[in-house]
Short mmCIF file of C-alpha atoms in Angstrom, two decimals:
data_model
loop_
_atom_site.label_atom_id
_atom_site.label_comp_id
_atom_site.label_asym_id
_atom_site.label_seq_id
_atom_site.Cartn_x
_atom_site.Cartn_y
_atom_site.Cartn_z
CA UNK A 1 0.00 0.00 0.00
CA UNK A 2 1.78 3.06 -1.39
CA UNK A 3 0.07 5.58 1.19
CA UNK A 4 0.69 6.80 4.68
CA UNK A 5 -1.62 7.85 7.58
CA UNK A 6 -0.39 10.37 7.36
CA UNK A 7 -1.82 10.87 3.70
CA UNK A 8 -5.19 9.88 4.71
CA UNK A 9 -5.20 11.90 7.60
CA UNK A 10 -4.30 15.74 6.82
CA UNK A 11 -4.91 18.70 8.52
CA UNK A 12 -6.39 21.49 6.36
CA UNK A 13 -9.11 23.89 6.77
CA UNK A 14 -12.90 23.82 4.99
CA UNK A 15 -15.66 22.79 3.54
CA UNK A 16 -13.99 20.50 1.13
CA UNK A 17 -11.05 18.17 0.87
CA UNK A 18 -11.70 17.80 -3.28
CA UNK A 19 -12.60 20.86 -3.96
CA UNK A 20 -10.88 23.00 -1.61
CA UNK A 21 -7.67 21.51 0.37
CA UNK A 22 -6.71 19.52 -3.07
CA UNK A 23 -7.61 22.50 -5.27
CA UNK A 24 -4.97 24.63 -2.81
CA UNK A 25 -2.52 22.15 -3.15
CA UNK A 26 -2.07 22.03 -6.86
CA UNK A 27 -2.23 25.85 -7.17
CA UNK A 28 0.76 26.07 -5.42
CA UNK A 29 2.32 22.67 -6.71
CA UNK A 30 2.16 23.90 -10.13
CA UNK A 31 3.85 27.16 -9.43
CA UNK A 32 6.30 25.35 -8.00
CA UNK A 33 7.21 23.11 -10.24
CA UNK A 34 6.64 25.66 -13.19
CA UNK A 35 9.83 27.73 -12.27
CA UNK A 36 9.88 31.31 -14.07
CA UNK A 37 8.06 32.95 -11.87
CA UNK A 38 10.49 36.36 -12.67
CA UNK A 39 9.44 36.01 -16.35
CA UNK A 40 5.53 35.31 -15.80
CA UNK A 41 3.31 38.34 -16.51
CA UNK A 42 -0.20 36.64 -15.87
CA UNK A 43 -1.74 33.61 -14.91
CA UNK A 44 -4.92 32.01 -15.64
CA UNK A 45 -7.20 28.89 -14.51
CA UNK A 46 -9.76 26.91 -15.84
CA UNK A 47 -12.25 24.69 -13.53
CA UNK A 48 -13.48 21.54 -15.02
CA UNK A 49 -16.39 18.88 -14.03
CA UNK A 50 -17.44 18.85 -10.32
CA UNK A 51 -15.22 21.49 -9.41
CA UNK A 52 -16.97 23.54 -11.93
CA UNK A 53 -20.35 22.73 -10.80
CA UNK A 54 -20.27 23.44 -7.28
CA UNK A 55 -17.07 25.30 -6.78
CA UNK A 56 -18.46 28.39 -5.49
CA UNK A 57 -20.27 26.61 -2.84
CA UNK A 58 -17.30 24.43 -1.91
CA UNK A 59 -14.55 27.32 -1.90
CA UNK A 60 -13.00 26.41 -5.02
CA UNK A 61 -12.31 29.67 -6.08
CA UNK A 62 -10.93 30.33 -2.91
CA UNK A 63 -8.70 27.87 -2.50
CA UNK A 64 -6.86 28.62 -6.27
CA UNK A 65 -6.52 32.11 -5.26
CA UNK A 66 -4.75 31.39 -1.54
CA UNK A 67 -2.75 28.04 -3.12
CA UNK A 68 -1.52 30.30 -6.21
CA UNK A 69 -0.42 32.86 -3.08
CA UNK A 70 1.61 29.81 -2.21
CA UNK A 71 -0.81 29.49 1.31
CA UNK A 72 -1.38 25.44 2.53
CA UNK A 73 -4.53 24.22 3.74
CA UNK A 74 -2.15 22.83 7.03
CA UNK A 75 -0.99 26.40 8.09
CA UNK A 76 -3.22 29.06 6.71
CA UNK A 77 -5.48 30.69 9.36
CA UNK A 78 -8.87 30.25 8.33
CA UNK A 79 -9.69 33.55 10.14
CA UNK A 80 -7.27 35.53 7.97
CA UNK A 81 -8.43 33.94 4.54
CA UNK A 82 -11.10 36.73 4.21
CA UNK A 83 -8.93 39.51 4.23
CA UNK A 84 -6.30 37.87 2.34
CA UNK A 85 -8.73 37.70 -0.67
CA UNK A 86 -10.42 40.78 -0.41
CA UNK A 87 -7.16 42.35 -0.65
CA UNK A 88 -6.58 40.67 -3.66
CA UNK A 89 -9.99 41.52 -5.15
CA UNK A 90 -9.47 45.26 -4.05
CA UNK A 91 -5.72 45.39 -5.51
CA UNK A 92 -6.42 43.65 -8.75
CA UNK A 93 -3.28 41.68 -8.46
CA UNK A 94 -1.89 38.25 -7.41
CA UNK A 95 1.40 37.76 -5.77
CA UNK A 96 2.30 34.44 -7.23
CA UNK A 97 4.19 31.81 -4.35
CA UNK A 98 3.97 35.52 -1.97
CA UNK A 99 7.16 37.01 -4.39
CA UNK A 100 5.61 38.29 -7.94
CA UNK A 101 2.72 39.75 -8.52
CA UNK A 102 1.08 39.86 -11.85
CA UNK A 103 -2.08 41.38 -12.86
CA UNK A 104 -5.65 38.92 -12.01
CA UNK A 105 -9.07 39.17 -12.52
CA UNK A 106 -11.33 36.16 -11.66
CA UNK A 107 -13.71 36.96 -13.61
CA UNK A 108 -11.24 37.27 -16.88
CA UNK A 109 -8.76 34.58 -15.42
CA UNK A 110 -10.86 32.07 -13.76
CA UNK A 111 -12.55 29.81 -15.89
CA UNK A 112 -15.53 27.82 -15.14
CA UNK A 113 -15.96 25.11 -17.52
CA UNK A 114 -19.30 23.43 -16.05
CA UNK A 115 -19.79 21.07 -19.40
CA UNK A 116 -16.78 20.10 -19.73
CA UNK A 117 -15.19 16.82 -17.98
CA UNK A 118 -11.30 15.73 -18.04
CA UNK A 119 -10.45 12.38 -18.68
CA UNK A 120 -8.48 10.94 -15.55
CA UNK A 121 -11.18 12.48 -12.96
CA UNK A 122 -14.24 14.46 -12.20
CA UNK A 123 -12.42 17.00 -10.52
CA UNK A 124 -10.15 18.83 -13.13
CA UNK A 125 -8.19 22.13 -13.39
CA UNK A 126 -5.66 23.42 -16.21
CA UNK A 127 -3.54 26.05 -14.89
CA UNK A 128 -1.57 28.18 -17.25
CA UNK A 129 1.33 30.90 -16.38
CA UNK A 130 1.99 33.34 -19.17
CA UNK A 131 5.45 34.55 -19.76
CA UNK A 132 7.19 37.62 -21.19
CA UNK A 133 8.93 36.10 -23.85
CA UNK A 134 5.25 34.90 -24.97
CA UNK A 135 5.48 31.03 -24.09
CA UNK A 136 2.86 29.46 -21.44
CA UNK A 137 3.38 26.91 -19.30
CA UNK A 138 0.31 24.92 -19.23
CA UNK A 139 -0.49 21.80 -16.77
CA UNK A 140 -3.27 19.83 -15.45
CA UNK A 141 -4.17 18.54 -12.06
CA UNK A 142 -6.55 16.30 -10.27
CA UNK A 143 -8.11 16.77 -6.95
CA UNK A 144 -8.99 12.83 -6.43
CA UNK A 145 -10.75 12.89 -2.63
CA UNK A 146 -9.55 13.76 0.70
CA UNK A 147 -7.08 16.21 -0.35
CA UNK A 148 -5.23 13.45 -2.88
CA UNK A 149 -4.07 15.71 -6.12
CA UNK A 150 -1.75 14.13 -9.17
CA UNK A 151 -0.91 15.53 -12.35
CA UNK A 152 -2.22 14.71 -15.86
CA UNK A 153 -0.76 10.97 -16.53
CA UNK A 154 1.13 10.93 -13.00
CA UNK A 155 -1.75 8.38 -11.35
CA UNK A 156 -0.34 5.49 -14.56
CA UNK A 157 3.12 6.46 -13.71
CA UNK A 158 3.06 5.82 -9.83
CA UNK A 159 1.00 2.65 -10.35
CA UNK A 160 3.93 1.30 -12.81
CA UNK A 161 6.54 1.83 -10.55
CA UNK A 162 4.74 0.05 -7.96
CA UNK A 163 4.46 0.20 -3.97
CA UNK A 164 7.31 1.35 -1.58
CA UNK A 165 8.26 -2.02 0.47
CA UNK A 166 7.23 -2.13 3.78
CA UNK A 167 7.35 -5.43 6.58
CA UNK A 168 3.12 -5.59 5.67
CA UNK A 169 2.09 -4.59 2.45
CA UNK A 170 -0.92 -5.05 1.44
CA UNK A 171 -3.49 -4.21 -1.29
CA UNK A 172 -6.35 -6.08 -0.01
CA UNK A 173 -8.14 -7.06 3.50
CA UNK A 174 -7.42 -10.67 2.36
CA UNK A 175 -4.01 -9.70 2.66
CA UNK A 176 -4.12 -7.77 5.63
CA UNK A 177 -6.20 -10.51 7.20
CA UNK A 178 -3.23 -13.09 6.34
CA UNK A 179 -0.33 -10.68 7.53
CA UNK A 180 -2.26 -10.92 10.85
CA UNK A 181 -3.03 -14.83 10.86
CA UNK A 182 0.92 -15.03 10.20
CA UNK A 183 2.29 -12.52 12.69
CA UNK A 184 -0.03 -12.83 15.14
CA UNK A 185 -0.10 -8.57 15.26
CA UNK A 186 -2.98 -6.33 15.60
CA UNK A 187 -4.09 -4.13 12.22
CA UNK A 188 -2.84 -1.16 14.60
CA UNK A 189 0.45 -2.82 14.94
CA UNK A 190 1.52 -3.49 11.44
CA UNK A 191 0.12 -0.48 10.60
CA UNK A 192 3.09 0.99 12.93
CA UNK A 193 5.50 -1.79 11.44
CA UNK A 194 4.83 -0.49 7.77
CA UNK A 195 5.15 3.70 8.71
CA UNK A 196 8.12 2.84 11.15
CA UNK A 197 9.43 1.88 7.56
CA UNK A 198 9.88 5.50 6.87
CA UNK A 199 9.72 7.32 10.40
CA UNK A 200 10.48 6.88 14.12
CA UNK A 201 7.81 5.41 15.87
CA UNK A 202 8.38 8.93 18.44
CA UNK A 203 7.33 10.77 15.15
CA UNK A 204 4.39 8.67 14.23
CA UNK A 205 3.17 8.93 18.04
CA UNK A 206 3.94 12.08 17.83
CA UNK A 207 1.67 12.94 14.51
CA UNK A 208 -1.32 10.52 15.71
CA UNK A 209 -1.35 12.77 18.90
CA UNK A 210 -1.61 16.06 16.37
CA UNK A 211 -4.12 14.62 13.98
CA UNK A 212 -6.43 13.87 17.78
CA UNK A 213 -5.54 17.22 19.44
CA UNK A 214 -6.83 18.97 16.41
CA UNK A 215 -10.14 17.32 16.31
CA UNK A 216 -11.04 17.41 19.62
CA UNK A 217 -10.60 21.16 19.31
CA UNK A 218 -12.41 21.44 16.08
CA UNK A 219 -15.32 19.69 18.44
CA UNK A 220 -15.10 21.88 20.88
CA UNK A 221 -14.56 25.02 18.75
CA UNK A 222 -18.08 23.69 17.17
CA UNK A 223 -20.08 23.15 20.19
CA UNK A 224 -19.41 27.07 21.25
CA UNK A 225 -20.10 28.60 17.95
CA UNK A 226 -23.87 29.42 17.21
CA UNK A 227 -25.18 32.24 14.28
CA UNK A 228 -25.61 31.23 10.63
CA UNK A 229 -23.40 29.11 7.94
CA UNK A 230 -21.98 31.15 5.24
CA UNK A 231 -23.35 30.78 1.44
CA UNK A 232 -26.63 32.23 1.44
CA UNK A 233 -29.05 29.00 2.87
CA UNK A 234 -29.06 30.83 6.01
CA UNK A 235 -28.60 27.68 7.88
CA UNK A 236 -28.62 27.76 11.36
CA UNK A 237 -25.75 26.20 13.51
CA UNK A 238 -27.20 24.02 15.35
CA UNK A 239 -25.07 21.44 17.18
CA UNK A 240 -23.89 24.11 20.08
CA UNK A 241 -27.65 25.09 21.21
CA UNK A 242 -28.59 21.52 21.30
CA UNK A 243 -25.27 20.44 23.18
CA UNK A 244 -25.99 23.31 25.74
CA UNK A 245 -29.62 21.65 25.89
CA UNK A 246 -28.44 18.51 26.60
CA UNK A 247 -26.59 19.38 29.46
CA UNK A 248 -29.35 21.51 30.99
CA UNK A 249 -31.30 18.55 30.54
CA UNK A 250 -28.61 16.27 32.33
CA UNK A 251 -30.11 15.49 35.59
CA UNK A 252 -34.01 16.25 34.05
CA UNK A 253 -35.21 12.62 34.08
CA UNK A 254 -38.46 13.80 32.24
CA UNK A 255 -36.79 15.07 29.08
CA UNK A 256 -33.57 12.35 29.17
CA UNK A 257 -33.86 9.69 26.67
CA UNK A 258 -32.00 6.55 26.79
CA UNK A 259 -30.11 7.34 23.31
CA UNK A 260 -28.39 10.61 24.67
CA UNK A 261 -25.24 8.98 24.66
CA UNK A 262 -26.00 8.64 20.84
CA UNK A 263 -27.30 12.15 21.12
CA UNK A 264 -24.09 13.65 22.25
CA UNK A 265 -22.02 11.55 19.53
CA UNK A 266 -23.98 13.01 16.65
CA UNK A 267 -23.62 16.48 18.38
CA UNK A 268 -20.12 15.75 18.48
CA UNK A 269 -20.32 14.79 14.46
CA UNK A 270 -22.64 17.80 13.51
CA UNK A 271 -20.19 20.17 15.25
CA UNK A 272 -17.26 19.50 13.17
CA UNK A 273 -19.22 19.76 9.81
CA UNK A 274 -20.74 22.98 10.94
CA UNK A 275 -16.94 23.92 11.47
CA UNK A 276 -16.08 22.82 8.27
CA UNK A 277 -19.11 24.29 6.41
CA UNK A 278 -17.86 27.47 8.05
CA UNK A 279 -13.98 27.25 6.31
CA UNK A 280 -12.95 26.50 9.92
CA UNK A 281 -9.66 24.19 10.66
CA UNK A 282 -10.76 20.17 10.63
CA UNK A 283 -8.98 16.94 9.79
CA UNK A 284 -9.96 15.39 6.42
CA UNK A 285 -10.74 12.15 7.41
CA UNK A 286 -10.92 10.74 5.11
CA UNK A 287 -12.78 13.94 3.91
CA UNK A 288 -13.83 17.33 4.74
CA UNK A 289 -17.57 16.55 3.98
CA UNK A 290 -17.20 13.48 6.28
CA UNK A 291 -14.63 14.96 8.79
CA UNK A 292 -17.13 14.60 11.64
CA UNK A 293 -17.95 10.96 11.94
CA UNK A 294 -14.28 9.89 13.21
CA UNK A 295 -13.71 12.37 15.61
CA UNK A 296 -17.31 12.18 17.43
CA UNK A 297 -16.36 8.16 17.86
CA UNK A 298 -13.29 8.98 19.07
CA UNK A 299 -14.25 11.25 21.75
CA UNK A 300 -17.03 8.67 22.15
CA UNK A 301 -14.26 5.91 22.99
CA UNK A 302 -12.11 8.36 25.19
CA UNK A 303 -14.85 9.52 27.41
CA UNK A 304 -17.80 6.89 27.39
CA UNK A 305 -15.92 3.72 26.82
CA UNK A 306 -13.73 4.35 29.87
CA UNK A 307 -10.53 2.99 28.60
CA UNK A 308 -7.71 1.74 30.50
CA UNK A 309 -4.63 3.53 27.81
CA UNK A 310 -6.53 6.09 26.47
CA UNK A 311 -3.20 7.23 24.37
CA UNK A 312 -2.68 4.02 22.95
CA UNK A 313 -6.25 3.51 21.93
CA UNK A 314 -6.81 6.58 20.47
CA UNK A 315 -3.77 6.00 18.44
CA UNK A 316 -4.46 2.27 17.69
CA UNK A 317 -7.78 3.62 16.38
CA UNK A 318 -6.30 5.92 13.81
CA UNK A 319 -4.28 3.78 12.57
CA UNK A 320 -6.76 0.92 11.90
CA UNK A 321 -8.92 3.46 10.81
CA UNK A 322 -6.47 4.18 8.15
CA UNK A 323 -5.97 1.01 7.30
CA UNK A 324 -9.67 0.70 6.11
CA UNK A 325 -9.32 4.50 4.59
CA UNK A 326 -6.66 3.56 2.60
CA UNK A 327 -8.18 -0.05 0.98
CA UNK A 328 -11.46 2.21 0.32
CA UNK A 329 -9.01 4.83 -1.66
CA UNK A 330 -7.08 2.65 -3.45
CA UNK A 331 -9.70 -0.17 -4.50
CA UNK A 332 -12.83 2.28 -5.07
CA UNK A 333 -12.60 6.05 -4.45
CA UNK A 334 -13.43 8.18 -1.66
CA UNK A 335 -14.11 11.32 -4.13
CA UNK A 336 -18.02 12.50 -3.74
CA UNK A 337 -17.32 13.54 -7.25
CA UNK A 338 -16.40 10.00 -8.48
CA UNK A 339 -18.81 7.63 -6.38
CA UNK A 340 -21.13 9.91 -4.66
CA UNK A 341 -21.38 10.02 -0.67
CA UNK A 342 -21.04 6.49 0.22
CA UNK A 343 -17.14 7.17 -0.52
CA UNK A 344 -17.15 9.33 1.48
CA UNK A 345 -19.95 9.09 4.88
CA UNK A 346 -19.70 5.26 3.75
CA UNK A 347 -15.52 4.98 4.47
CA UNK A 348 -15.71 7.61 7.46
CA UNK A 349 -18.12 5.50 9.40
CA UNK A 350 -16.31 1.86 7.93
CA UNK A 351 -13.29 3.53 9.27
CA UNK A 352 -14.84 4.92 12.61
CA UNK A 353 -16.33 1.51 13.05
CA UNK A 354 -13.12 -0.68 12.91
CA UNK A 355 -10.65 1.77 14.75
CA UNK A 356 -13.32 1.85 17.76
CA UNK A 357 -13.46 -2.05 17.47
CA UNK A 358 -9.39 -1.83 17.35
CA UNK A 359 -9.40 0.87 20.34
CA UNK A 360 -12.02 -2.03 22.46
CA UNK A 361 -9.39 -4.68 22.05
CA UNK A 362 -11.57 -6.74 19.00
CA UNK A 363 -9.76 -9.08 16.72
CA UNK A 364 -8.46 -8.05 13.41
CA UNK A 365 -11.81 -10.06 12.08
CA UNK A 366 -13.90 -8.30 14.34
CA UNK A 367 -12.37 -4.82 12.52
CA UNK A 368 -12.97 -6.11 9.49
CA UNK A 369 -16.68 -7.38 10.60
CA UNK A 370 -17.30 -3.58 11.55
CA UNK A 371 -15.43 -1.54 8.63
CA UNK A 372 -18.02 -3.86 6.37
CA UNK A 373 -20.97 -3.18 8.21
CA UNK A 374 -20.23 0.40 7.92
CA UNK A 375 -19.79 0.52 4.43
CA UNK A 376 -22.66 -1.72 3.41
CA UNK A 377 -25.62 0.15 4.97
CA UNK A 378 -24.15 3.16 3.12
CA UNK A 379 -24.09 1.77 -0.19
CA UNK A 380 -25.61 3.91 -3.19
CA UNK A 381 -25.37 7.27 -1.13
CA UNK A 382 -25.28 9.98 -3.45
CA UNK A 383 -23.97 13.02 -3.20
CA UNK A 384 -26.32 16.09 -3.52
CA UNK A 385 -25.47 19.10 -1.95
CA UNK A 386 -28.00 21.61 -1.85
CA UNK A 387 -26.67 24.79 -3.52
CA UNK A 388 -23.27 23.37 -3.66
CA UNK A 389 -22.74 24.04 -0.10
CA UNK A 390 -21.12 21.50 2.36
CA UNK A 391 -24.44 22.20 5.11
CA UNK A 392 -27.66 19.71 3.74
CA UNK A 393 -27.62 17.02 3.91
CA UNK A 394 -23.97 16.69 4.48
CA UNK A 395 -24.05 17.96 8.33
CA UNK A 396 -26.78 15.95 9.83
CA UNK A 397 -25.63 13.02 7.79
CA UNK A 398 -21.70 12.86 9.58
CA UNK A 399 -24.05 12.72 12.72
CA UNK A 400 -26.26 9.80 11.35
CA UNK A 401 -23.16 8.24 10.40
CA UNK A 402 -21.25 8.59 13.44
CA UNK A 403 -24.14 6.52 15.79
CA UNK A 404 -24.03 3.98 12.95
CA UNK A 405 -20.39 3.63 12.98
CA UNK A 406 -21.24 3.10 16.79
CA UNK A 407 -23.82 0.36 15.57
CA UNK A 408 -21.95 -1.34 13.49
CA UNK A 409 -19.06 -1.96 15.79
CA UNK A 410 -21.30 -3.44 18.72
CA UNK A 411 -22.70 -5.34 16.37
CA UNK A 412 -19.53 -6.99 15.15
CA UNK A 413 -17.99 -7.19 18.95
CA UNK A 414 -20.83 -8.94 20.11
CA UNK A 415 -19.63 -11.71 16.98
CA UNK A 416 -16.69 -13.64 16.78
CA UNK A 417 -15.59 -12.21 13.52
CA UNK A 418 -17.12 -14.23 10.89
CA UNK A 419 -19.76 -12.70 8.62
CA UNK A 420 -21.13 -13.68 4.77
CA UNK A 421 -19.93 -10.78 3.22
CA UNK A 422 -16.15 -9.53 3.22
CA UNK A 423 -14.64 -5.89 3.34
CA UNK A 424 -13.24 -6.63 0.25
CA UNK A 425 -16.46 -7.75 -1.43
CA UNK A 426 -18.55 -4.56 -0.23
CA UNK A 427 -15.65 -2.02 -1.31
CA UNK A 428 -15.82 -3.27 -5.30
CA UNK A 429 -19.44 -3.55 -4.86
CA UNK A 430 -19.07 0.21 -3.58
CA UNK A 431 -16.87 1.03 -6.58
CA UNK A 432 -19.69 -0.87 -9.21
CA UNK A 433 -22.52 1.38 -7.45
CA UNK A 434 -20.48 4.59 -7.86
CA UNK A 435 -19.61 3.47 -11.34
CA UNK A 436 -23.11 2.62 -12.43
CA UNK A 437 -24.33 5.96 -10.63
CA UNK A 438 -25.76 8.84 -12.65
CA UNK A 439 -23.45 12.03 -12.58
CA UNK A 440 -25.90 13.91 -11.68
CA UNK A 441 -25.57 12.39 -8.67
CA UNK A 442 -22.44 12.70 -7.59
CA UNK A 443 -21.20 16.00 -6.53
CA UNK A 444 -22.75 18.16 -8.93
CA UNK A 445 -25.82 19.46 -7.27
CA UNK A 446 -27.32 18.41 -10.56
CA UNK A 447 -29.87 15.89 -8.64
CA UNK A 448 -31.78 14.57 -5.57
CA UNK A 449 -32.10 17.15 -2.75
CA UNK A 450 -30.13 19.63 -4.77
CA UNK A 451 -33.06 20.21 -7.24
CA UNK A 452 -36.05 19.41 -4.92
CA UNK A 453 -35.60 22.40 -2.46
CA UNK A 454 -35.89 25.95 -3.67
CA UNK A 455 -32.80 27.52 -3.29
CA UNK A 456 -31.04 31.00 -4.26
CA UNK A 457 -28.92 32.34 -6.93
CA UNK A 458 -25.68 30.88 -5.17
CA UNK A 459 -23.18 32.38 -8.25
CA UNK A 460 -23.47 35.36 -6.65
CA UNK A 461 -22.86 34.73 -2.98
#
């Protein structure tokens, strides 16, 4: 497996790993590979597919303009991207990588291209930096899902130069599944093997304990914050009034039900997504539009479960987590764009099932029990955003997702691990569904809920 947690895991700011965090990232990838930058006297960029369709509501636009700046999703401050761009907008003028400014106008230079598809992926963008001498240098990108961007032709080349060797590779659950049988190791534990290839296991501990720290924060962050999303819905935060409800309603044996434990988990979820939705900082995990579900488990696990090692749980999640994360990714797709939402709510809550079975002590069966219950009562989710905005259905459903995740791992830990359908099984099934799924359905706000419900003219938000 040619990916690190690391990769699946990134810390970046919102409402969309595809069409924001990648989008940032290959802005600022191109202009750094392109070189010139003394000789280049404009720049322009053209939006293709997905990113096209709902870019304004996901921050695409955004995004090009700060990664083009030479910002990262990682260490930007989400509350100084306003005033970064309205400077630009006021000036007229882009300073490319921070050093040279040319002239820009997004409404001359940035090119929405909503008919047009390019052939690797839904998600396509074709940057091109003018010179003085009169050459351009012209290159395409790919935002893939969950921040993952290549360049055209570069997804062929990496596959034919194959995977970088680790003590447990593996490309399958089958073969994860055997690693274990032979080593007698946890999924968690030759998940650290195979990154303590590359890095000190102080480092990996060290990054697991960043990835946690910054979503508890994002949860809390999310259950102070009240007022209204941005993007012209007007939609209502909701997931800090109803957390301060709950906890007048505590000790109020007439209004507790016997699901708040569930209650608080989906709070938990819905906070996050209300971050993202707002451009706040979140871990894509493995996306921004399903960022919630694995950090309301988590907290579920380090609070309600009581552990013994809470460290070493929370950690032995993530990384079995990632396992499942990265088998989703490399066998289906966990791009909205490319298989609608059950790539995306689908892995987050197969993921969030088998690191909480991991974090309880289950068997590597019992993870993989979980991870396909998850998955498999997800199947044929579409992705519909209303308005292009990451807010409906998108935040409610991280929540819904998050107490199934919870579901699905009692479920398998009450079993002994054996089940009639494997992990494997469900994720092509997954990959047929999204494959045999109308466009219009995935990501483009094109379909379903995104046509039913009156909405405004969102181009000019």
């Amino acid at each position: 497996m040619d990916m690190s947690v690391f990769d699946l895991f990134k810390i970046g700011i919102g409402p969309s790993s595809s069409h924001t965090v990648g989008p940032m990232l290959a802005a600022r990838r191109f202009l750094l590979e392109a070189g010139a930058l003394d000789q280049a006297i404009g720049i322009a960029v053209g939006l293709y597919g997905s990113l096209a369709l709902t870019g304004v509501g996901h921050g695409t636009d955004k995004a090009i303009l700060l990664g083009l700046m030479g910002e990262t999703p990682q260490d930007i401050a989400p509350d100084a991207v306003d005033g970064k761009l309205a400077a630009l907008a006021q000036s007229g003028e882009i300073a490319l990588l921070g050093t040279h400014t040319v002239p820009f106008d997004a409404a001359r230079d940035l090119v929405w291209h909503k008919r047009e598809v390019l052939p690797e992926h839904p998600n396509g963008m074709r940057f091109a930096l003018r010179l003085a001498d009169g050459n351009t240098i012209e290159r395409v990108f790919y935002s893939t899902g969950g921040g993952f961007i290549h360049a055209e032709g570069e997804a062929q080349a990496a596959k034919s130069e194959g995977v970088v060797a680790v003590p447990y590779p593996f490309n399958t659950m089958s073969d994860l599944l055997q690693h274990g049988k032979e080593s007698g190791l946890s999924i968690a534990a030759m998940m650290r093997a195979n990154e303590c290839a590359h890095i000190s296991s102080e480092q990996l501990d060290a990054g697991l304990d960043q990835l946690w720290r910054v979503m508890h924060a994002c949860i809390a962050r999310g259950l102070q914050h009240g007022g209204e999303l941005p993007g012209g819905l007007r939609v209502k935060r909701r997931a800090a009034a109803l957390w301060q409800a709950a906890n007048d309603s505590a000790n109020d044996a007439a209004d507790a039900l016997p699901q708040d434990g569930l209650h608080r988990v989906s709070l938990y979820a819905m906070a996050v997504n209300e971050e993202n939705a707002a451009g706040g900082r979140v871990v894509t995990a493995p996306t921004n539009g399903a960022a919630g579900i694995i950090p309301a488990v988590l907290r579920y696990y380090a609070e309600d479960c009581k552990p013994s090692d809470p460290v070493q749980g929370v950690r032995d999640f993530l990384l079995s987590a990632a396992a499942i994360g990265m088998l989703c990714k490399r066998n289906a797709s966990i791009s909205g764009a490319e298989v609608g939402c059950q790539g995306e709510v689908g892995v987050a809550c197969a993921m969030a099932a088998a690191g909480l079975v991991a974090a309880l002590g289950g068997t590597n069966e019992q993870i993989e029990n979980a991870a396909e219950i998850g998955i498999e009562h997800h199947l044929g989710l579409t992705c519909d955003p209303i308005g292009g905005l990451v807010q409906i259905p998108c935040i409610e459903r991280n929540g819904m997702g998050a107490v199934k995740a919870i579901t699905a791992s009692s479920l398998a830990l009450k079993g002994d691990g054996t089940h009639y359908v494997s992990l494997d099984q469900v994720i092509e099934t997954m990959r047929q569904t999204g494959a045999d799924m109308m466009t219009k359905y995935k990501e483009t706000s094109l379909g379903g809920l995104a046509i039913h419900v009156v909405t405004v003219n969102y181009s000019a938000c």
